[in-house]
Short mmCIF file of C-alpha atoms in Angstrom, two decimals:
data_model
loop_
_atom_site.label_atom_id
_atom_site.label_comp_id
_atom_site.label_asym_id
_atom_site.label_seq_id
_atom_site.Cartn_x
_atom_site.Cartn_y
_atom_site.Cartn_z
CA UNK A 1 102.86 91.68 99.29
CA UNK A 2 103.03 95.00 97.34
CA UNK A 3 103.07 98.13 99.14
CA UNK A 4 101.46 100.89 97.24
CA UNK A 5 100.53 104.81 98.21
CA UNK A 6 97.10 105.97 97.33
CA UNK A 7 96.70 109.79 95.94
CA UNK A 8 93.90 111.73 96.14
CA UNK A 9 91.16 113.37 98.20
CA UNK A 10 87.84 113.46 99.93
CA UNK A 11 84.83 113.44 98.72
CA UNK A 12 81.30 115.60 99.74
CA UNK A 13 80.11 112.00 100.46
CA UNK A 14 83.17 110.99 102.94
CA UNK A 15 84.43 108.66 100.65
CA UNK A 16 88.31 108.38 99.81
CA UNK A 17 88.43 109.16 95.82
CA UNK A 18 91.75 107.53 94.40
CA UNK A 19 93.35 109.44 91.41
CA UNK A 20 96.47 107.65 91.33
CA UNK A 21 98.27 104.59 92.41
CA UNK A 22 101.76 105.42 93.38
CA UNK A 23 104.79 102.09 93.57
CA UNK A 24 107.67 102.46 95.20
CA UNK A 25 109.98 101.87 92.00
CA UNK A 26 113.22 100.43 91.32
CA UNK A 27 115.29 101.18 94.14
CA UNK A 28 118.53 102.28 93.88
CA UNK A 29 121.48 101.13 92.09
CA UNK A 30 125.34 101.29 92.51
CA UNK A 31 127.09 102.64 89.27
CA UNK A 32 127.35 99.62 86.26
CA UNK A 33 131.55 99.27 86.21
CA UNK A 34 133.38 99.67 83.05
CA UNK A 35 134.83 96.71 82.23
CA UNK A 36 136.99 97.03 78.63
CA UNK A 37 136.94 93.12 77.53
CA UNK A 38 134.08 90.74 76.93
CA UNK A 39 133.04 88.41 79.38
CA UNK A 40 130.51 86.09 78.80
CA UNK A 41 127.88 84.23 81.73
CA UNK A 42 125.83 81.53 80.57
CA UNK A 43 122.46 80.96 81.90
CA UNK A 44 120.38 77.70 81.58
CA UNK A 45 117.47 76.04 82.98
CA UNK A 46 114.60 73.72 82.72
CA UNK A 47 117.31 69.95 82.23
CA UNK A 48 115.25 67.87 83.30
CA UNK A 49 117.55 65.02 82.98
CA UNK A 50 115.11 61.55 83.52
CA UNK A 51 112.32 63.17 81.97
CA UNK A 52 111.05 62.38 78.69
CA UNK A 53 111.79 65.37 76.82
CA UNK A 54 115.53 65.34 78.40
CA UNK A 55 117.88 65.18 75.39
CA UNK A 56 121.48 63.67 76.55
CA UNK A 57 122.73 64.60 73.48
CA UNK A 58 121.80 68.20 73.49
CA UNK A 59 122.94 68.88 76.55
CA UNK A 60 126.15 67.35 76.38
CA UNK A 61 127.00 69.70 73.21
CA UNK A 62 125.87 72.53 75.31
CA UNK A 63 129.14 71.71 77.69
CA UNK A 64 131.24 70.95 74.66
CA UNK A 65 130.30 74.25 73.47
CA UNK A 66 130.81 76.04 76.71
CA UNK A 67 134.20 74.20 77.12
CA UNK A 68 135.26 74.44 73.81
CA UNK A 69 135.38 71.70 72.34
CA UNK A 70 133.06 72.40 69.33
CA UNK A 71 132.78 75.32 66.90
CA UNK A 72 135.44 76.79 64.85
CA UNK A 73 137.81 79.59 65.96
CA UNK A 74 135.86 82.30 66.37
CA UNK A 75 133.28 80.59 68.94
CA UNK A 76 136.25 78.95 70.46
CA UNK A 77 137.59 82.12 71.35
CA UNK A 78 134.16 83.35 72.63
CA UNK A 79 133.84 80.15 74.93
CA UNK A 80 137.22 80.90 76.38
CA UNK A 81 135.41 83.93 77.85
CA UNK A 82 132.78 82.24 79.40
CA UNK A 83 133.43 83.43 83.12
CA UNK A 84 130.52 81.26 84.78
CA UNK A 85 127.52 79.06 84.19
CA UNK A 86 124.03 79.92 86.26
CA UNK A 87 122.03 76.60 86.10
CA UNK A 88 118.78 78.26 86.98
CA UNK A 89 116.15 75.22 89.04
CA UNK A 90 114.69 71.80 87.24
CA UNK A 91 117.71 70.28 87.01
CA UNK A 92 116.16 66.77 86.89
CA UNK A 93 113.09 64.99 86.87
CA UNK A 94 112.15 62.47 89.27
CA UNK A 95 108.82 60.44 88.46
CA UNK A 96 105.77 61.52 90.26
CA UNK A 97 104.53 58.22 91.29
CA UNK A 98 107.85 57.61 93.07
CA UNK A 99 106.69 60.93 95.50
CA UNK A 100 103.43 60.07 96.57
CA UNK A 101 104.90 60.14 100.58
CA UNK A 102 104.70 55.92 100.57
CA UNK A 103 107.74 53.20 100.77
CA UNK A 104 109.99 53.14 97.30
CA UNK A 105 110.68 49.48 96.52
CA UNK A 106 114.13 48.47 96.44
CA UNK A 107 113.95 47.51 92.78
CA UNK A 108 112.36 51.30 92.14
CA UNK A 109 115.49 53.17 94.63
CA UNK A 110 118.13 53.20 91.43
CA UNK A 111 115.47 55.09 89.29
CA UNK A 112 115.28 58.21 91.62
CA UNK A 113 119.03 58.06 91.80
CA UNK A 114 120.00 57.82 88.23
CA UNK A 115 118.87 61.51 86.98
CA UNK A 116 120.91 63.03 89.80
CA UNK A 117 124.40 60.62 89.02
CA UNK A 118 123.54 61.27 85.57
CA UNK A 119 123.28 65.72 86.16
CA UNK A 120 126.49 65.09 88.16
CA UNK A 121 128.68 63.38 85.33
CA UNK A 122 127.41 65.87 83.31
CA UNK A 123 128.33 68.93 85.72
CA UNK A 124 131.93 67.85 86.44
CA UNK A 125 133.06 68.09 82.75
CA UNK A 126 131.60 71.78 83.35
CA UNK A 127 133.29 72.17 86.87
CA UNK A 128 136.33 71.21 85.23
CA UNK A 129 137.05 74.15 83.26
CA UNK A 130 135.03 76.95 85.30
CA UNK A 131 132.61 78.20 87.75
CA UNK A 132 128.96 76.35 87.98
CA UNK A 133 126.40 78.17 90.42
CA UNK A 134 123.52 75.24 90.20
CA UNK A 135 120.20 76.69 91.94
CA UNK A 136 116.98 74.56 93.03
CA UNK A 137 113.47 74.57 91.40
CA UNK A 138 110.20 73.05 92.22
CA UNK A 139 111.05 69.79 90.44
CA UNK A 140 114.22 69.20 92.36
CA UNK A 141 115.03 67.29 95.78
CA UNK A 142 114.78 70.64 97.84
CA UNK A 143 113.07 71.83 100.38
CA UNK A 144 109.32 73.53 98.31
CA UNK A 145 109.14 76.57 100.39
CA UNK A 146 110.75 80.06 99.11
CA UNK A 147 113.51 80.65 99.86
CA UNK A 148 114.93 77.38 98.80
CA UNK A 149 118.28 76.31 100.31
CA UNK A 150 120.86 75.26 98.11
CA UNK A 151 120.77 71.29 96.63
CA UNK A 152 122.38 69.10 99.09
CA UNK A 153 126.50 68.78 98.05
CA UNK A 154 126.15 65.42 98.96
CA UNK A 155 123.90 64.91 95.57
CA UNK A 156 126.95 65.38 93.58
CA UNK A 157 129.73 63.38 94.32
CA UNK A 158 132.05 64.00 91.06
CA UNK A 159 131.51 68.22 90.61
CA UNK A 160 131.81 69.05 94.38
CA UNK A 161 135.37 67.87 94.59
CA UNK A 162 135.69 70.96 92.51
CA UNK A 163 136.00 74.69 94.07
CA UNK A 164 134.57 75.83 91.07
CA UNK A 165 131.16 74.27 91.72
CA UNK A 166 128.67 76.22 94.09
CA UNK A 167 125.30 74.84 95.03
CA UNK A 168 123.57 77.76 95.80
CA UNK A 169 119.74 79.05 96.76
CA UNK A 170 116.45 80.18 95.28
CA UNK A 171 116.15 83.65 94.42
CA UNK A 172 120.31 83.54 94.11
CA UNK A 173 121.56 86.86 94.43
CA UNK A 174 125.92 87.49 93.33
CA UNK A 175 128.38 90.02 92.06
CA UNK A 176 130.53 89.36 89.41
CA UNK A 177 132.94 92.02 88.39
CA UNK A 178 130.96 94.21 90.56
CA UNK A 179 127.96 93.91 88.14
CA UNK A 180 125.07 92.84 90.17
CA UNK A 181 122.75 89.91 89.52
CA UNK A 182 119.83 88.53 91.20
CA UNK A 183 117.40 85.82 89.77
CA UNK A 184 115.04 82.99 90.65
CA UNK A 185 114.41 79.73 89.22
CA UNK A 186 110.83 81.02 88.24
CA UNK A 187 108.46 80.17 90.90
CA UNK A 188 107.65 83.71 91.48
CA UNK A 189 106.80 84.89 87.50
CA UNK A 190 104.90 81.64 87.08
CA UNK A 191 102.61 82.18 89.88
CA UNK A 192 102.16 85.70 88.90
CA UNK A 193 101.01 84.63 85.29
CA UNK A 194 98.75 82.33 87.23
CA UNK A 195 96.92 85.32 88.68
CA UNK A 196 97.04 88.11 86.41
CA UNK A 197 95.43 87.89 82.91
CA UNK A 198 98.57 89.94 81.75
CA UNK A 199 100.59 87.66 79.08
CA UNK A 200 103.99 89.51 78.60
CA UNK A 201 106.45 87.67 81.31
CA UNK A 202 109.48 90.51 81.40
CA UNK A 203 106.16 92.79 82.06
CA UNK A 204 105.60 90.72 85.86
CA UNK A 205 109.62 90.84 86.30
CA UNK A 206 109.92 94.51 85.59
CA UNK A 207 106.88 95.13 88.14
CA UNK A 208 108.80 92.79 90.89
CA UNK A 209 111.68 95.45 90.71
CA UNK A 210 109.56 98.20 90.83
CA UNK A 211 107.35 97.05 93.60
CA UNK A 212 110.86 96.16 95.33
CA UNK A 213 109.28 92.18 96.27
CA UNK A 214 110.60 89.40 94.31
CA UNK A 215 107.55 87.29 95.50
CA UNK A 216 104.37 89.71 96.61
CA UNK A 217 102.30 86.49 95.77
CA UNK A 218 103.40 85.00 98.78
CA UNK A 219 102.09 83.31 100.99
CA UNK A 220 98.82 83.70 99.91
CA UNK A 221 99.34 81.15 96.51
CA UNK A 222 103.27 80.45 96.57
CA UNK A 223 104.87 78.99 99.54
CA UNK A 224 107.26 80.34 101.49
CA UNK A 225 108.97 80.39 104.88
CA UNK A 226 107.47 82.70 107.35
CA UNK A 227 110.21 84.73 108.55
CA UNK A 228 109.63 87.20 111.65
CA UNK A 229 111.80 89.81 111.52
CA UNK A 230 113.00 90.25 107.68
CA UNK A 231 111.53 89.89 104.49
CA UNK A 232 113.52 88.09 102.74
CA UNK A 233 112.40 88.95 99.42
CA UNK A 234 112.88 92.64 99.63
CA UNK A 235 114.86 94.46 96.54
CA UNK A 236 116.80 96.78 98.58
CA UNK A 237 119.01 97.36 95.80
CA UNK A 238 118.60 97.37 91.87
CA UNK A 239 120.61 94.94 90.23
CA UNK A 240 122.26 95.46 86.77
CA UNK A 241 120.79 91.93 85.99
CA UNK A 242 117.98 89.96 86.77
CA UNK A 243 116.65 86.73 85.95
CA UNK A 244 114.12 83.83 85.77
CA UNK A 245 114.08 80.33 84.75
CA UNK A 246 112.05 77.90 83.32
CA UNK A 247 110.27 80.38 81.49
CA UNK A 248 108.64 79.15 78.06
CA UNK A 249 110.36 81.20 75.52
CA UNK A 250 113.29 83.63 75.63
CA UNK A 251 112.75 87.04 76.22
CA UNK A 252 114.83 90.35 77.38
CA UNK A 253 114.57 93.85 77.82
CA UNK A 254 116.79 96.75 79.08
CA UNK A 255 114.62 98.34 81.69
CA UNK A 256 115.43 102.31 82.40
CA UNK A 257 114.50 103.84 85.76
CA UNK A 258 114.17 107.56 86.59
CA UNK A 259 117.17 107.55 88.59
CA UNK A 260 119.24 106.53 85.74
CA UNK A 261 118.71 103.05 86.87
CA UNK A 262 119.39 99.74 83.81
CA UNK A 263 118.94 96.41 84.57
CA UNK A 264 118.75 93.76 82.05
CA UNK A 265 115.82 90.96 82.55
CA UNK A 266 116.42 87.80 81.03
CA UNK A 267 113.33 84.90 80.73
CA UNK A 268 115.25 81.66 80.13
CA UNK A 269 113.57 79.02 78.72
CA UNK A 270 113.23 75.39 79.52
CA UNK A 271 116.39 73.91 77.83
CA UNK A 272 114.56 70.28 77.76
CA UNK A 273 112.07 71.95 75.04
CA UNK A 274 113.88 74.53 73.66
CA UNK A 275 117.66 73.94 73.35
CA UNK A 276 118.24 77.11 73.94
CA UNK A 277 120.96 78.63 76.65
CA UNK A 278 121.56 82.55 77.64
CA UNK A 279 124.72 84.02 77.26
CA UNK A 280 125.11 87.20 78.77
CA UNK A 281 128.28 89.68 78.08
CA UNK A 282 129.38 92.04 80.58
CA UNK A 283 131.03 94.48 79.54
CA UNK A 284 127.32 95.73 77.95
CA UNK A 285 124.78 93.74 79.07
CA UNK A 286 123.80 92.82 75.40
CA UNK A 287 122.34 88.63 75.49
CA UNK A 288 122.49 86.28 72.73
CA UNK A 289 121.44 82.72 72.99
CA UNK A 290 123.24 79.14 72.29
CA UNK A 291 121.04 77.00 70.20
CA UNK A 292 121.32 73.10 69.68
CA UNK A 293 119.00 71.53 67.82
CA UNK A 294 119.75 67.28 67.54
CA UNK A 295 117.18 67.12 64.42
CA UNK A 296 119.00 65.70 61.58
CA UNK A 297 117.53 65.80 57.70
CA UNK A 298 118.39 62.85 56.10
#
């Protein structure tokens, strides 16, 4: 999937002697706006509500804190700049022995139902206040092929009476305030790791950008859709922001291209283990994260 140019010259013995390896790098990218106020997006991924490591609690002073209803003035004021909320793929968890391809029992149906009602009532007290982008991951009721199309609406009865809820695909690419973003739910990084013996994740997201392909794994060992006539995973141009879920620790960078180019690259971790949420500011790219821990001394 990566397309590389080969420099060097021939040798007294016919053979082709490589001296350098050449990538196309990051590609190029519109001017970052100046934007004079903060503005905050959060990023989160890695619920999975029904699982056993799902918290309720946690989660639900996540959206208190995004909302406002917890923290004293000063955060108050902060989460009244919250502008949107990514939810970035494993939004719940639906028991493996209830996908094996054969008949669910009747008595069994409510179980696969309940982490979705239960990621819905939880998602309209978000949708309520502001903008919710919710993407698919490989643990949610989407189609497993890259590029994933966007969670059925029809999942979430309570948040998609709301305009401010968008169920939207996998790699998820928007402008906000003209500041680019484009980000996956992690499929992509985690099958790199899989076949490199590199350990440094923002090191396989920076090479993405710079080879241009979101997914150069595929479809040799991620699935994907064969398309015909485009690829759809083609970085045509740089984004000021890029992201991946489900990651298993937080991480970012500033990456700095030779054109002038700076994206940030964000590795958000599994909120079910960590408690940990991305927030993002726009007017300079600088992250911090929201931590909830539901550990009490006594």
């Amino acid at each position: 999937g990566v397309v590389v140019a080969l420099h060097g010259k021939e040798t007294s013995a016919g053979n082709f002697l490589v001296e350098d390896v050449m990538e196309a790098g990051l590609p190029p990218q519109t001017v970052l706006p100046s934007i004079n106020e903060d503005k905050y997006v959060v990023f989160v991924s890695g619920l999975s509500v029904g699982s056993s490591t799902f918290n309720p609690l946690q989660f639900q002073l996540l959206i208190d804190h995004i909302t406002g209803h917890l923290g004293d003035e000063n955060e108050q004021a902060i989460a009244s700049k919250i502008v949107r909320v990514v939810v970035a793929g494993n939004s719940v968890h639906i028991a493996p022995r209830f996908l094996n391809g054969q008949t669910v029992a009747a008595k069994d149906q409510p179980r696969i139902a309940e982490p979705i009602k239960e990621l819905d009532i939880m998602l309209t007290q978000l949708v309520a206040s502001l903008p919710v982008d919710i993407m698919p991951g490989c643990n949610d009721p989407a189609n497993f092929a890259l590029p994933q199309q966007p969670l059925h609406r029809c999942l979430f009865s309570g948040a998609s009476t709301y305009n401010t809820f968008s169920s939207c695909p996998n790699p998820h690419q928007f402008d906000l305030d003209n500041v680019k973003f484009i980000g996956t739910s992690g499929q992509n990084i985690d099958d790199l790791y899989r076949n490199s013996d590199a350990k440094d994740r923002l090191e396989f997201m920076e090479r993405t950008l710079k080879w241009r392909h979101l997914a150069p794994t595929a479809p040799n060992s991620l699935g994907c859709y064969p398309y015909t006539d485009k690829d759809p995973f083609l970085v045509e141009t740089c984004p000021h922001v890029y992201f991946a879920g489900n990651q298993d620790r937080y991480e970012t960078r500033l990456l700095k291209g030779t054109e002038k180019q700076q994206v940030r690259l964000i590795s958000i971790p599994r909120f079910c283990e960590s408690g940990i949420a991305v927030m993002l500011n726009l007017r300079n790219l600088e992250c911090s994260t929201l931590s909830f821990s539901t550990s009490f001394d006594a």
